[in-house]
JSON list of C-alpha atoms in Angstrom, two decimals:
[
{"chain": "U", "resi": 130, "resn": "UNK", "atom": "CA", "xyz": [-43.39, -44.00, 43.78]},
{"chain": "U", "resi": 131, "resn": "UNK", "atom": "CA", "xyz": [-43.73, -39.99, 43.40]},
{"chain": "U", "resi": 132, "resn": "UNK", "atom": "CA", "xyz": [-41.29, -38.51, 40.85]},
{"chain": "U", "resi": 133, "resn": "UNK", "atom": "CA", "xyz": [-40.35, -37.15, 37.71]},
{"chain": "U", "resi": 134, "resn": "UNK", "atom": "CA", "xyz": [-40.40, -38.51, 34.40]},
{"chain": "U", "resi": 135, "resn": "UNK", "atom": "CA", "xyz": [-38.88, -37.10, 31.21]},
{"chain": "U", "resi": 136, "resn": "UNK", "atom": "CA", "xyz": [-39.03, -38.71, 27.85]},
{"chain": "U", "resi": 137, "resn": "UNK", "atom": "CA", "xyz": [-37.30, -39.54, 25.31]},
{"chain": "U", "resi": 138, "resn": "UNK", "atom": "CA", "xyz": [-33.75, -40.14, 27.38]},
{"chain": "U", "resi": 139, "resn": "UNK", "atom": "CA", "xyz": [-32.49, -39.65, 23.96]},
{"chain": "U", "resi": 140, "resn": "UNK", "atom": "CA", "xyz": [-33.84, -37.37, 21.27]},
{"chain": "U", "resi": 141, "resn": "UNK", "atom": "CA", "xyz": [-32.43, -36.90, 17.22]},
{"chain": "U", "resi": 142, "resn": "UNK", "atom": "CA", "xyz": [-33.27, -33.96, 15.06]},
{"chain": "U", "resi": 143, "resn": "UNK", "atom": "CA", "xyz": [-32.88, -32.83, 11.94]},
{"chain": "U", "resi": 144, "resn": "UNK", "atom": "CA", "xyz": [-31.93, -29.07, 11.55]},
{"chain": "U", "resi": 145, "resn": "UNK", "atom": "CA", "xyz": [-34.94, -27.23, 11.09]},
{"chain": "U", "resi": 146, "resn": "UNK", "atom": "CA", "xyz": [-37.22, -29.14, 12.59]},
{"chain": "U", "resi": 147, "resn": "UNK", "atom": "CA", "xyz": [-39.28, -28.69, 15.93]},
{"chain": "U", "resi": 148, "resn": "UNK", "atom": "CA", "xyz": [-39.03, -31.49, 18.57]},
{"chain": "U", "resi": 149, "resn": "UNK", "atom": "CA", "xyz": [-40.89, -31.73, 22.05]},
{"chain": "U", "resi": 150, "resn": "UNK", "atom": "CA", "xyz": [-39.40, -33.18, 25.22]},
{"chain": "U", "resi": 151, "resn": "UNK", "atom": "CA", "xyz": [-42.04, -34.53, 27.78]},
{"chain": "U", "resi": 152, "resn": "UNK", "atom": "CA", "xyz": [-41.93, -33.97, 31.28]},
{"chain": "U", "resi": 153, "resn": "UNK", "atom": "CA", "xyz": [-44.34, -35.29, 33.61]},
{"chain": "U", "resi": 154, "resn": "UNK", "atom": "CA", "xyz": [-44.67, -35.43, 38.06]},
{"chain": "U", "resi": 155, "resn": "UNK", "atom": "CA", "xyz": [-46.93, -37.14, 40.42]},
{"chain": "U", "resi": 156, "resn": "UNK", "atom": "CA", "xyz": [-45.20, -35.17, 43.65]},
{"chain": "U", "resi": 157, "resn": "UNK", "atom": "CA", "xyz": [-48.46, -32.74, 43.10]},
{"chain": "U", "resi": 158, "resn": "UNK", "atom": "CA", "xyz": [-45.97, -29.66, 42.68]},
{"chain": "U", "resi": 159, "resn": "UNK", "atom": "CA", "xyz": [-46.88, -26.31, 42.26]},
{"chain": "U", "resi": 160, "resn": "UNK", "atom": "CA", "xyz": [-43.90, -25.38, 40.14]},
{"chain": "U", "resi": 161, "resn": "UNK", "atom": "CA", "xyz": [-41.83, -27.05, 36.96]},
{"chain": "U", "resi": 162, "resn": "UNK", "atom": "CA", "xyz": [-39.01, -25.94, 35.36]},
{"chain": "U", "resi": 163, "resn": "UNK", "atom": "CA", "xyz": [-36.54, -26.58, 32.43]},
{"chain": "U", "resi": 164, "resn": "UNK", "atom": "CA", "xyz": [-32.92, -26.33, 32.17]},
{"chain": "U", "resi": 165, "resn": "UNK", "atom": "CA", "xyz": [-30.35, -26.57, 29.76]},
{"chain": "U", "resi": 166, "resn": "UNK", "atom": "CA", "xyz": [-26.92, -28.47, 30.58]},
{"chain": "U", "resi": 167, "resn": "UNK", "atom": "CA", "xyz": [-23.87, -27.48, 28.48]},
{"chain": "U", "resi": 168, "resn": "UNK", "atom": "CA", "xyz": [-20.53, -28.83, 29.88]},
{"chain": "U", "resi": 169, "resn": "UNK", "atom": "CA", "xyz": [-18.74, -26.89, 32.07]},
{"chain": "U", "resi": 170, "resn": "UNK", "atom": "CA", "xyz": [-21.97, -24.35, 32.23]},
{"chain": "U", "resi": 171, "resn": "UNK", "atom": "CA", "xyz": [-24.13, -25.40, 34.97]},
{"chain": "U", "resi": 172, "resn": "UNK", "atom": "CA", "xyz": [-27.76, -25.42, 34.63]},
{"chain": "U", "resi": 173, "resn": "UNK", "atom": "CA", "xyz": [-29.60, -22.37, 33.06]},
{"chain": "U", "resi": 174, "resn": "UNK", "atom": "CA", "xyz": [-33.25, -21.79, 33.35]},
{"chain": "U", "resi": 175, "resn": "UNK", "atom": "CA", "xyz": [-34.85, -22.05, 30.03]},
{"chain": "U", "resi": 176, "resn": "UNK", "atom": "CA", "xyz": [-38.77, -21.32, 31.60]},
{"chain": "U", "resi": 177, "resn": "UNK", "atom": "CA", "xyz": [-40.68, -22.05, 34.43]},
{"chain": "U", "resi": 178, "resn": "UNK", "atom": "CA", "xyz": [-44.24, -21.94, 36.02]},
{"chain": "U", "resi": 179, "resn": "UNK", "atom": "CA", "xyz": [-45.74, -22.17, 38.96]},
{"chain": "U", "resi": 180, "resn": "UNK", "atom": "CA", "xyz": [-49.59, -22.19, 38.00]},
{"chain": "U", "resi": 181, "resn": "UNK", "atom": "CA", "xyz": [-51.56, -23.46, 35.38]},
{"chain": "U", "resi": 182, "resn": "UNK", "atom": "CA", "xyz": [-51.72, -21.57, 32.06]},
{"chain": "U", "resi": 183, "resn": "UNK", "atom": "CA", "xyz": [-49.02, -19.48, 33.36]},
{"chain": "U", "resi": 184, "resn": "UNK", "atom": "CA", "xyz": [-45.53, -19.31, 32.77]},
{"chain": "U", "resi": 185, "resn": "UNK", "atom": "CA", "xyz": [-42.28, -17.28, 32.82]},
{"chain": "U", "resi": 186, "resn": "UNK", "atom": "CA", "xyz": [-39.03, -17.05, 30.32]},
{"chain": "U", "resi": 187, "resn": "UNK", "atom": "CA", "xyz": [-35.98, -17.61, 32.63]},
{"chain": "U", "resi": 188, "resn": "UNK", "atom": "CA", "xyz": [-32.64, -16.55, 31.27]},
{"chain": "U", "resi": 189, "resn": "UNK", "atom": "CA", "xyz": [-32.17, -18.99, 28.07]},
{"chain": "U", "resi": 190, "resn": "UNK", "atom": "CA", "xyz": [-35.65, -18.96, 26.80]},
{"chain": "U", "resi": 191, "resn": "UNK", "atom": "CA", "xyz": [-35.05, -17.63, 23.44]},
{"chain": "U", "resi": 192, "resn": "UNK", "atom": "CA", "xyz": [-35.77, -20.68, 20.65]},
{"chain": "U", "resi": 193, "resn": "UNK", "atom": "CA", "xyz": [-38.14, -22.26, 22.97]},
{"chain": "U", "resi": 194, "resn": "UNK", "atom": "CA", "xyz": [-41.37, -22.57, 23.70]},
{"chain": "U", "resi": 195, "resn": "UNK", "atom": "CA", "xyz": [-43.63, -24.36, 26.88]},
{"chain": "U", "resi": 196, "resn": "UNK", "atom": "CA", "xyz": [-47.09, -25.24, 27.76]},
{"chain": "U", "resi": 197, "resn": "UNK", "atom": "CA", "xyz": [-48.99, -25.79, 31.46]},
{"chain": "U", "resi": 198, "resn": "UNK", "atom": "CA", "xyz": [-52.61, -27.13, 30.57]},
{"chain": "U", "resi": 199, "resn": "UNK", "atom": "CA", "xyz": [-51.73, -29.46, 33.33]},
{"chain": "U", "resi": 200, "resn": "UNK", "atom": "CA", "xyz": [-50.59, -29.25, 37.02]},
{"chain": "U", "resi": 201, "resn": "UNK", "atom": "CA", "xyz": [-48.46, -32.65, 35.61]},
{"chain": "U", "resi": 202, "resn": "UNK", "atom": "CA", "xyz": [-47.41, -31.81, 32.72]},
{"chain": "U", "resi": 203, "resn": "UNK", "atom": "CA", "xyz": [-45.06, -29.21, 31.58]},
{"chain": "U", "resi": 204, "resn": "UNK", "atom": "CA", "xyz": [-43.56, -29.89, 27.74]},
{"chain": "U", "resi": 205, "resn": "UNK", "atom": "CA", "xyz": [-40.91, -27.99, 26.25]},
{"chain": "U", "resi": 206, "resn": "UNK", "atom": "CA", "xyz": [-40.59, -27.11, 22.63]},
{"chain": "U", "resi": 207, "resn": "UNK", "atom": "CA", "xyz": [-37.42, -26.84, 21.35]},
{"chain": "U", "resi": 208, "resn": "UNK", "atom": "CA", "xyz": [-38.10, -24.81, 17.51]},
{"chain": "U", "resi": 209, "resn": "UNK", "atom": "CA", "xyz": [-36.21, -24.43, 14.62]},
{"chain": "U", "resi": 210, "resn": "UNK", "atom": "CA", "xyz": [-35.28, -21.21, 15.99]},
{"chain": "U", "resi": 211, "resn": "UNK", "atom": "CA", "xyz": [-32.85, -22.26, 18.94]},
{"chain": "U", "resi": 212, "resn": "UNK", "atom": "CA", "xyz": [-29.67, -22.07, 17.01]},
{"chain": "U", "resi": 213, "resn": "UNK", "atom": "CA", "xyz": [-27.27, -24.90, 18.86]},
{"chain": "U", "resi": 214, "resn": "UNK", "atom": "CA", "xyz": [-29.89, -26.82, 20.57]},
{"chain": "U", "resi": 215, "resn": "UNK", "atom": "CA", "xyz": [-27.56, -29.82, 21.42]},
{"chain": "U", "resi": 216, "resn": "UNK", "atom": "CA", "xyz": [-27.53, -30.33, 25.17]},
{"chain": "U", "resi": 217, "resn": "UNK", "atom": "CA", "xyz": [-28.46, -31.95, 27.82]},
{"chain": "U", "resi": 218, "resn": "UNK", "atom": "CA", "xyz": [-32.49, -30.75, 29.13]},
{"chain": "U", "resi": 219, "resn": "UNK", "atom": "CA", "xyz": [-33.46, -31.37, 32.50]},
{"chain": "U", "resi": 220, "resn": "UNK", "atom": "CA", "xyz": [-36.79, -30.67, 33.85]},
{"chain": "U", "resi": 221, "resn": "UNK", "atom": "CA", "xyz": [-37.96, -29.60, 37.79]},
{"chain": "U", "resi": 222, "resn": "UNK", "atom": "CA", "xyz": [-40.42, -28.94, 39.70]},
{"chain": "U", "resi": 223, "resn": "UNK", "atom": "CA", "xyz": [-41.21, -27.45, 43.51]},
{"chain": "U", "resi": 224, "resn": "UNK", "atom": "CA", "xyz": [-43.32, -26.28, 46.12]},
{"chain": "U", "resi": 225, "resn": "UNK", "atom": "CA", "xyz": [-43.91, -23.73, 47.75]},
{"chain": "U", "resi": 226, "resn": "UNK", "atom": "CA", "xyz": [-42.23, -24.29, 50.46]},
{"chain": "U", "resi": 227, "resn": "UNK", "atom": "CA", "xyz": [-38.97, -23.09, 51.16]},
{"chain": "U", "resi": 228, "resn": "UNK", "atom": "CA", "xyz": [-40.02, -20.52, 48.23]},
{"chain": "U", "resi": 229, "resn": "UNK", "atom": "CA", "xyz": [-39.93, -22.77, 45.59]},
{"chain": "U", "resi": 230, "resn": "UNK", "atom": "CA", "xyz": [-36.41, -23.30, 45.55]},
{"chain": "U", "resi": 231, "resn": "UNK", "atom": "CA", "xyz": [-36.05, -26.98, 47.19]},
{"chain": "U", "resi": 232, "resn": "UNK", "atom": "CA", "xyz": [-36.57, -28.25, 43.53]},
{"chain": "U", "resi": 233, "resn": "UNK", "atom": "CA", "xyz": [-36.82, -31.94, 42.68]},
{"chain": "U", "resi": 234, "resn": "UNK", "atom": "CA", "xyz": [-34.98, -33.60, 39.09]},
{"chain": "U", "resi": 235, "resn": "UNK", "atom": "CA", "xyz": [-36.20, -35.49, 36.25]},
{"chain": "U", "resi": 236, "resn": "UNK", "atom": "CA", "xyz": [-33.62, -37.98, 34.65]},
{"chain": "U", "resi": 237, "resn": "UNK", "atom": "CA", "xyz": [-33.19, -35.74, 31.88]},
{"chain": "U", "resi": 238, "resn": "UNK", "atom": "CA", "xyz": [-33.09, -36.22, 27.93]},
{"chain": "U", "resi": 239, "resn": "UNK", "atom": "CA", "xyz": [-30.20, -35.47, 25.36]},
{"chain": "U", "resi": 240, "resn": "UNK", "atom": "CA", "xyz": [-31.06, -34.06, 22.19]},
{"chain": "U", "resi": 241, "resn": "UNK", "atom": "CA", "xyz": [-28.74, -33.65, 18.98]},
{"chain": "U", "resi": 242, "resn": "UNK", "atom": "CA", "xyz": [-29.35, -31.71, 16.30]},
{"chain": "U", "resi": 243, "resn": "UNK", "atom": "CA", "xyz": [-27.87, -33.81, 13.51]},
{"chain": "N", "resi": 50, "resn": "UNK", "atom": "CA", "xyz": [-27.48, -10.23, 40.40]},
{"chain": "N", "resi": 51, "resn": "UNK", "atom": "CA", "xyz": [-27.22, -13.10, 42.62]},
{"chain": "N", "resi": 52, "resn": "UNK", "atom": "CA", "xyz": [-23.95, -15.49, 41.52]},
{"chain": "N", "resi": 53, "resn": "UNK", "atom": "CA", "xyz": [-22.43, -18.94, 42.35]},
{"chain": "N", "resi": 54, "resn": "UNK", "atom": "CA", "xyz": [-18.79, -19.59, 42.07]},
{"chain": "N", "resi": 55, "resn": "UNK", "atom": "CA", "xyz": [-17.71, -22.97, 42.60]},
{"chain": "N", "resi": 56, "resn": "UNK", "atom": "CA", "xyz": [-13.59, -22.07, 41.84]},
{"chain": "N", "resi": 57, "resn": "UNK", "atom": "CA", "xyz": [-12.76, -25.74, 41.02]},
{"chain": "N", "resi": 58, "resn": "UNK", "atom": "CA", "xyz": [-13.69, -27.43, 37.94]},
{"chain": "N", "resi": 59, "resn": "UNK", "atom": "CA", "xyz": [-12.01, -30.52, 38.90]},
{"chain": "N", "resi": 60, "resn": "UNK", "atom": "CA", "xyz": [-10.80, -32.32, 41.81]},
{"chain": "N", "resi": 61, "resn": "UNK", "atom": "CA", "xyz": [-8.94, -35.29, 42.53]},
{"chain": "N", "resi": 62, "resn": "UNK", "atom": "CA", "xyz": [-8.82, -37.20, 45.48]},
{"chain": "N", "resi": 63, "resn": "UNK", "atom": "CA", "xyz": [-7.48, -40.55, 46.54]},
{"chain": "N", "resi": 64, "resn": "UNK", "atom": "CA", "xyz": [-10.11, -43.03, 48.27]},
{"chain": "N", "resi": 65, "resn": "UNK", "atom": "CA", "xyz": [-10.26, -42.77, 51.71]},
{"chain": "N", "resi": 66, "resn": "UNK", "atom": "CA", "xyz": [-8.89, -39.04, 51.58]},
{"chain": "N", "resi": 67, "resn": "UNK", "atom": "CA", "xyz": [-11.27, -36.46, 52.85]},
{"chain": "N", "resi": 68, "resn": "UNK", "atom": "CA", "xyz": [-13.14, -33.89, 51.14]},
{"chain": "N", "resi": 69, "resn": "UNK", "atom": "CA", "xyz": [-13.94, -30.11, 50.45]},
{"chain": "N", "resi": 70, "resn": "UNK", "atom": "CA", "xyz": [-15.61, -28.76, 47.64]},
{"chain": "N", "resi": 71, "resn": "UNK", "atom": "CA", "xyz": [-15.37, -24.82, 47.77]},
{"chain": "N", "resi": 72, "resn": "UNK", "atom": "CA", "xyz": [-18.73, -22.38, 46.91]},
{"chain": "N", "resi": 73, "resn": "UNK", "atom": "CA", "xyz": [-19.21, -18.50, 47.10]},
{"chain": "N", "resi": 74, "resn": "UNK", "atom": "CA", "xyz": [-22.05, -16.89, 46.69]},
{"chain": "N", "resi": 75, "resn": "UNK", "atom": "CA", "xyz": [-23.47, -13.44, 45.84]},
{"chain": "N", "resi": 76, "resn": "UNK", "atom": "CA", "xyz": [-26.97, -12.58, 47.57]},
{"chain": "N", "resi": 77, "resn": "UNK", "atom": "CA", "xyz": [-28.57, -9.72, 49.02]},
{"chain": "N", "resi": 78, "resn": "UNK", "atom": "CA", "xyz": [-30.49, -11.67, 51.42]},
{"chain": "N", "resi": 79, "resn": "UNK", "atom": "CA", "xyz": [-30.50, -14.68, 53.89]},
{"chain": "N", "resi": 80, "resn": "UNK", "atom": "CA", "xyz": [-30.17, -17.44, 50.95]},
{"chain": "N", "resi": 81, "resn": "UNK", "atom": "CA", "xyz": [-31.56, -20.39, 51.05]},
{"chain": "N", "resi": 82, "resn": "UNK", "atom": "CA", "xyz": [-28.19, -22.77, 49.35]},
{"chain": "N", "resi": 83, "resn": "UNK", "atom": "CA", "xyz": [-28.40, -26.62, 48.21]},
{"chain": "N", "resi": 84, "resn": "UNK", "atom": "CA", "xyz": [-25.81, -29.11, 47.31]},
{"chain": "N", "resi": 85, "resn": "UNK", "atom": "CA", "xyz": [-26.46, -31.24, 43.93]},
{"chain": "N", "resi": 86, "resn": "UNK", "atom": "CA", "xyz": [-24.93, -34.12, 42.95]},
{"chain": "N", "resi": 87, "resn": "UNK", "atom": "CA", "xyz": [-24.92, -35.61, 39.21]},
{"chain": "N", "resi": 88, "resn": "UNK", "atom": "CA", "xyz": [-23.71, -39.09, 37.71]},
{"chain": "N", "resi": 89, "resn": "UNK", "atom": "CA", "xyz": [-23.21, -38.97, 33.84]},
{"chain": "N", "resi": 90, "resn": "UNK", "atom": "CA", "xyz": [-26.23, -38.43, 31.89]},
{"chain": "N", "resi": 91, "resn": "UNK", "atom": "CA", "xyz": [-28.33, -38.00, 35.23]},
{"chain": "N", "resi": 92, "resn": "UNK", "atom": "CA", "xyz": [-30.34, -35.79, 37.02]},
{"chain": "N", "resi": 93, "resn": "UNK", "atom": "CA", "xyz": [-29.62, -33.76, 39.44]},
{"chain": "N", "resi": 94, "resn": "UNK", "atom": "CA", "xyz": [-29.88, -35.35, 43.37]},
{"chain": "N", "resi": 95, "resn": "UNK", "atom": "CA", "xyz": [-30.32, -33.30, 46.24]},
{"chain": "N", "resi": 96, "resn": "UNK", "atom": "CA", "xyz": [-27.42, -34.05, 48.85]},
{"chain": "N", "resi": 97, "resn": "UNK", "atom": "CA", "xyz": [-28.08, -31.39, 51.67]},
{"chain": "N", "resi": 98, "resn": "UNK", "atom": "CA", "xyz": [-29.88, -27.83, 52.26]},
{"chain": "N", "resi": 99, "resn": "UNK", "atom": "CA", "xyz": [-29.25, -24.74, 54.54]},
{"chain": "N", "resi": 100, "resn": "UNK", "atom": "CA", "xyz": [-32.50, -22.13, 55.04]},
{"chain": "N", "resi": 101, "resn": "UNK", "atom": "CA", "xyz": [-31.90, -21.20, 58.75]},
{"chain": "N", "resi": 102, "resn": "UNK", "atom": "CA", "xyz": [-30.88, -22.54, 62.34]},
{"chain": "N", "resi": 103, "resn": "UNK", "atom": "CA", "xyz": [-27.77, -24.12, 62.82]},
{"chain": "N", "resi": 104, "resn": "UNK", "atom": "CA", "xyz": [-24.81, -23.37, 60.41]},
{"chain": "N", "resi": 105, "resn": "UNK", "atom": "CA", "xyz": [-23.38, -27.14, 59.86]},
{"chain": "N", "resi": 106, "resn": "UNK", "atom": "CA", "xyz": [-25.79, -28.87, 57.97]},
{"chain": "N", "resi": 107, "resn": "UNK", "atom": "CA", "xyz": [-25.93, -32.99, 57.23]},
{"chain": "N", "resi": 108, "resn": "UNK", "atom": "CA", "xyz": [-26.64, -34.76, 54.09]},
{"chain": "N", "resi": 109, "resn": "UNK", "atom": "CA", "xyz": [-27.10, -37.59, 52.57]},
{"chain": "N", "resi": 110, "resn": "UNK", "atom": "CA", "xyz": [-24.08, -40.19, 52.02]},
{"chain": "N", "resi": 111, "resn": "UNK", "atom": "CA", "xyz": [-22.27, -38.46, 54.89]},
{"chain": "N", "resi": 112, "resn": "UNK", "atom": "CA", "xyz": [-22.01, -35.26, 53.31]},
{"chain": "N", "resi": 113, "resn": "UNK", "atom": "CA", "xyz": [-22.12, -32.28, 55.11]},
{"chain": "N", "resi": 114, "resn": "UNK", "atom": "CA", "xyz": [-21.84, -28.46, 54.70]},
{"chain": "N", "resi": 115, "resn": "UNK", "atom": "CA", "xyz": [-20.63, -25.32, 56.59]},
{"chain": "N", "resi": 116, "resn": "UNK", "atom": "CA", "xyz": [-22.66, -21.84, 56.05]},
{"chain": "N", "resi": 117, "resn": "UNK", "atom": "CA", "xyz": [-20.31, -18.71, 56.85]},
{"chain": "N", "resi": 118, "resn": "UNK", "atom": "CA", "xyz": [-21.99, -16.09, 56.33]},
{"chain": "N", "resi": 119, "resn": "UNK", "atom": "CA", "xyz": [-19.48, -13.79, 56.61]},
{"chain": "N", "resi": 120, "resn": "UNK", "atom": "CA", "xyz": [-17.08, -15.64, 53.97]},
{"chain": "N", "resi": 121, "resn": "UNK", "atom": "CA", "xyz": [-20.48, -16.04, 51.70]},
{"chain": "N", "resi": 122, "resn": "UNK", "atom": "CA", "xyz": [-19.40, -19.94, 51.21]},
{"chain": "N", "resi": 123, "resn": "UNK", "atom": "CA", "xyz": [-20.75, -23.08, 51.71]},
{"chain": "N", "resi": 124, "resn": "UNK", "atom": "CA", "xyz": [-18.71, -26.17, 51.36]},
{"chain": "N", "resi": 125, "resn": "UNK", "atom": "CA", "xyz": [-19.18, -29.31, 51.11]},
{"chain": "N", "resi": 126, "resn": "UNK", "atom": "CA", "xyz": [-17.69, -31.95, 52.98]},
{"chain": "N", "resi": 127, "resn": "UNK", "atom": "CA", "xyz": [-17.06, -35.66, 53.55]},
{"chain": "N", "resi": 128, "resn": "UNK", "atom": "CA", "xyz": [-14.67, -37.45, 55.80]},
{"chain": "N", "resi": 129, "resn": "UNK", "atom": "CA", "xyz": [-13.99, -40.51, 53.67]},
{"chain": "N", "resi": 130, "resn": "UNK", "atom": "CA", "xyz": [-14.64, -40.50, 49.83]},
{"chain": "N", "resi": 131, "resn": "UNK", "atom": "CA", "xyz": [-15.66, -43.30, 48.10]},
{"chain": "N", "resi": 132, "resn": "UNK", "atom": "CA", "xyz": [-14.97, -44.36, 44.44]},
{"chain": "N", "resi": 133, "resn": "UNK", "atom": "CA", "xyz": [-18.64, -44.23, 44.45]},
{"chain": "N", "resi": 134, "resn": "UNK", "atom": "CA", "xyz": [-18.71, -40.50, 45.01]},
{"chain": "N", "resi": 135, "resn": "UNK", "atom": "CA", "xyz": [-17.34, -39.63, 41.56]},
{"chain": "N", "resi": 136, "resn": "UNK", "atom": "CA", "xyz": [-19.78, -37.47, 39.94]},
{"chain": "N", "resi": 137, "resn": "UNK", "atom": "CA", "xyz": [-20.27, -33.78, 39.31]},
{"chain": "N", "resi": 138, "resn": "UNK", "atom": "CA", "xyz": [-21.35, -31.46, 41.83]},
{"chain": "N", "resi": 139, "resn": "UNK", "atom": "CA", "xyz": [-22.98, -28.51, 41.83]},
{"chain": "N", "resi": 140, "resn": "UNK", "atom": "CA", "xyz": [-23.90, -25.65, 44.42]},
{"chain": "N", "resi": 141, "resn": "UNK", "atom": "CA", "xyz": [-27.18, -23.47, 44.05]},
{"chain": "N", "resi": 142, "resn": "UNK", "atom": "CA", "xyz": [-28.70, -20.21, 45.95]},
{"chain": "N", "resi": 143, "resn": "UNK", "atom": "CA", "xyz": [-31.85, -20.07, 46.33]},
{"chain": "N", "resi": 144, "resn": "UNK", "atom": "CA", "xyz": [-33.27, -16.56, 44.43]},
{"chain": "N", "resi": 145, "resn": "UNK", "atom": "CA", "xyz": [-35.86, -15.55, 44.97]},
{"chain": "N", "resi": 146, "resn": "UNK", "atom": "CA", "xyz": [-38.22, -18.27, 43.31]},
{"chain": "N", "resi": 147, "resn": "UNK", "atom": "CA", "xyz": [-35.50, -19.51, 41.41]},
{"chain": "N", "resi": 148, "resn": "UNK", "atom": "CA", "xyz": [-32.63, -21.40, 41.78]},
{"chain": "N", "resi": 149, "resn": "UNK", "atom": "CA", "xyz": [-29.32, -19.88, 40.68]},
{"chain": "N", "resi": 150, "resn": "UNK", "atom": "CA", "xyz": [-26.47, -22.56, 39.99]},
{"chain": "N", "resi": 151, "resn": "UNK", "atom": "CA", "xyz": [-22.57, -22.71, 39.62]},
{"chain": "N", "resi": 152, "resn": "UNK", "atom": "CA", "xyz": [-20.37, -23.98, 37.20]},
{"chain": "N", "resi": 153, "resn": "UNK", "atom": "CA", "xyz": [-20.34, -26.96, 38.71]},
{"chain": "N", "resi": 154, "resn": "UNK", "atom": "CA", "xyz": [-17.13, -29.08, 40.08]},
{"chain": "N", "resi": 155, "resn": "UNK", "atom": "CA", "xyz": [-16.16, -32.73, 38.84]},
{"chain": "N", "resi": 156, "resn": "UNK", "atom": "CA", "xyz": [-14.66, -35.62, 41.16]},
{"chain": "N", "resi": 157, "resn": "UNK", "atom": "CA", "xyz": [-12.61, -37.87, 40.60]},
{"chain": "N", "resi": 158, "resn": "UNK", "atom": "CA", "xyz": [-11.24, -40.48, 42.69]},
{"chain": "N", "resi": 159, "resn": "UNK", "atom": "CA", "xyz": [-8.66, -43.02, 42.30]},
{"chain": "N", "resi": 160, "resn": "UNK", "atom": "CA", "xyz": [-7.92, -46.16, 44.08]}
]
């Protein structure tokens, strides 16, 4: 079956320290995002990219950092930096058809910042 | 800057009841919209899309949506809820290559 797959569904941290959240696809998409989930905030685009070894900061990006040495794989870093980082993180990704924007889920992971 | 408002942050209905979740939008262009639908501590599912053609658009789980493009909305219907169609849901424009979400609006139904 083609989808997403994020790991850890749950995710611990100390303060100060840097943790990675895995996201992987087999839909062979273009495009991958992350988002952060707050309640009662929507989603909010942390980065995204649409081409190997490229990427963009979307509006949250600050405290974060992200990799695309794969089409598959697109890991975020969350650093030491990110000041509240507890939330719910929920990665994408799309073609480009329908200009990206028909974008498919991963079940998400939940990090707290103990 | 392109916007979502969805106005209700919770809604109530009784099983059975029908449905209408309310979104505006703010966008320059012809948008592209999407209804989302989320169970606690899941992603997001993709319940119906409008890009072009006819203005009523079907879903999935016998949702549907109405595009009015002069009232910038697109809401989201059903006929009949469910207890099954509790969740959160959440309407998104299309932006260029990005998606641009609301708040998001939470359903509750009782029996």
């Amino acid at each position: 079956d083609g989808g997403i797959t994020q790991s850890p569904k749950y995710l611990f941290r100390k303060e100060g320290q840097n943790v990675t959240l895995s996201c992987e696809q087999n839909l062979n998409h273009d495009a991958m995002y992350w988002y952060r989930q707050d309640p009662g905030q929507g989603l909010r685009l942390i980065y995204y990219s649409q081409i190997v070894n490229d990427f963009q900061k979307g509006d949250i990006a600050e405290g974060y950092s992200v990799s695309r040495e794969k089409k598959e794989s697109f890991p975020l870093t969350v650093t030491s930096a990110q000041k509240n980082p507890t939330a719910f993180y929920l990665c994408a990704s799309s073609s480009p058809g329908l200009g990206y924007n028909e974008q498919f889920f991963g079940p998400g992971t939940r990090l707290t910042v103990l | 800057a392109q916007s979502v408002t969805q106005p209700d942050i919770h809604i109530t209905v009784s099983e059975g009841a029908s449905l209408e979740l309310r979104c505006n939008y703010s966008y320059g262009a012809t948008p592209y919209l999407f209804w989302y639908v989320q169970s606690p501590g899941q992603g997001l599912q993709l319940l119906l899309k409008y890009f072009s053609g006819d203005t009523l658009v079907q879903g999935i789980k016998g949702f549907e949506a109405e595009f009015k493009r002069s009232q910038s909305s697109f809401n989201l219907r059903k006929p009949s809820v469910h207890w099954s169609d509790a969740a959160e849901y959440f309407c998104a424009v299309g932006a260029m290559d990005k998606l641009v979400f609301g708040a998001g609006t939470i359903l509750r139904v009782k029996s």
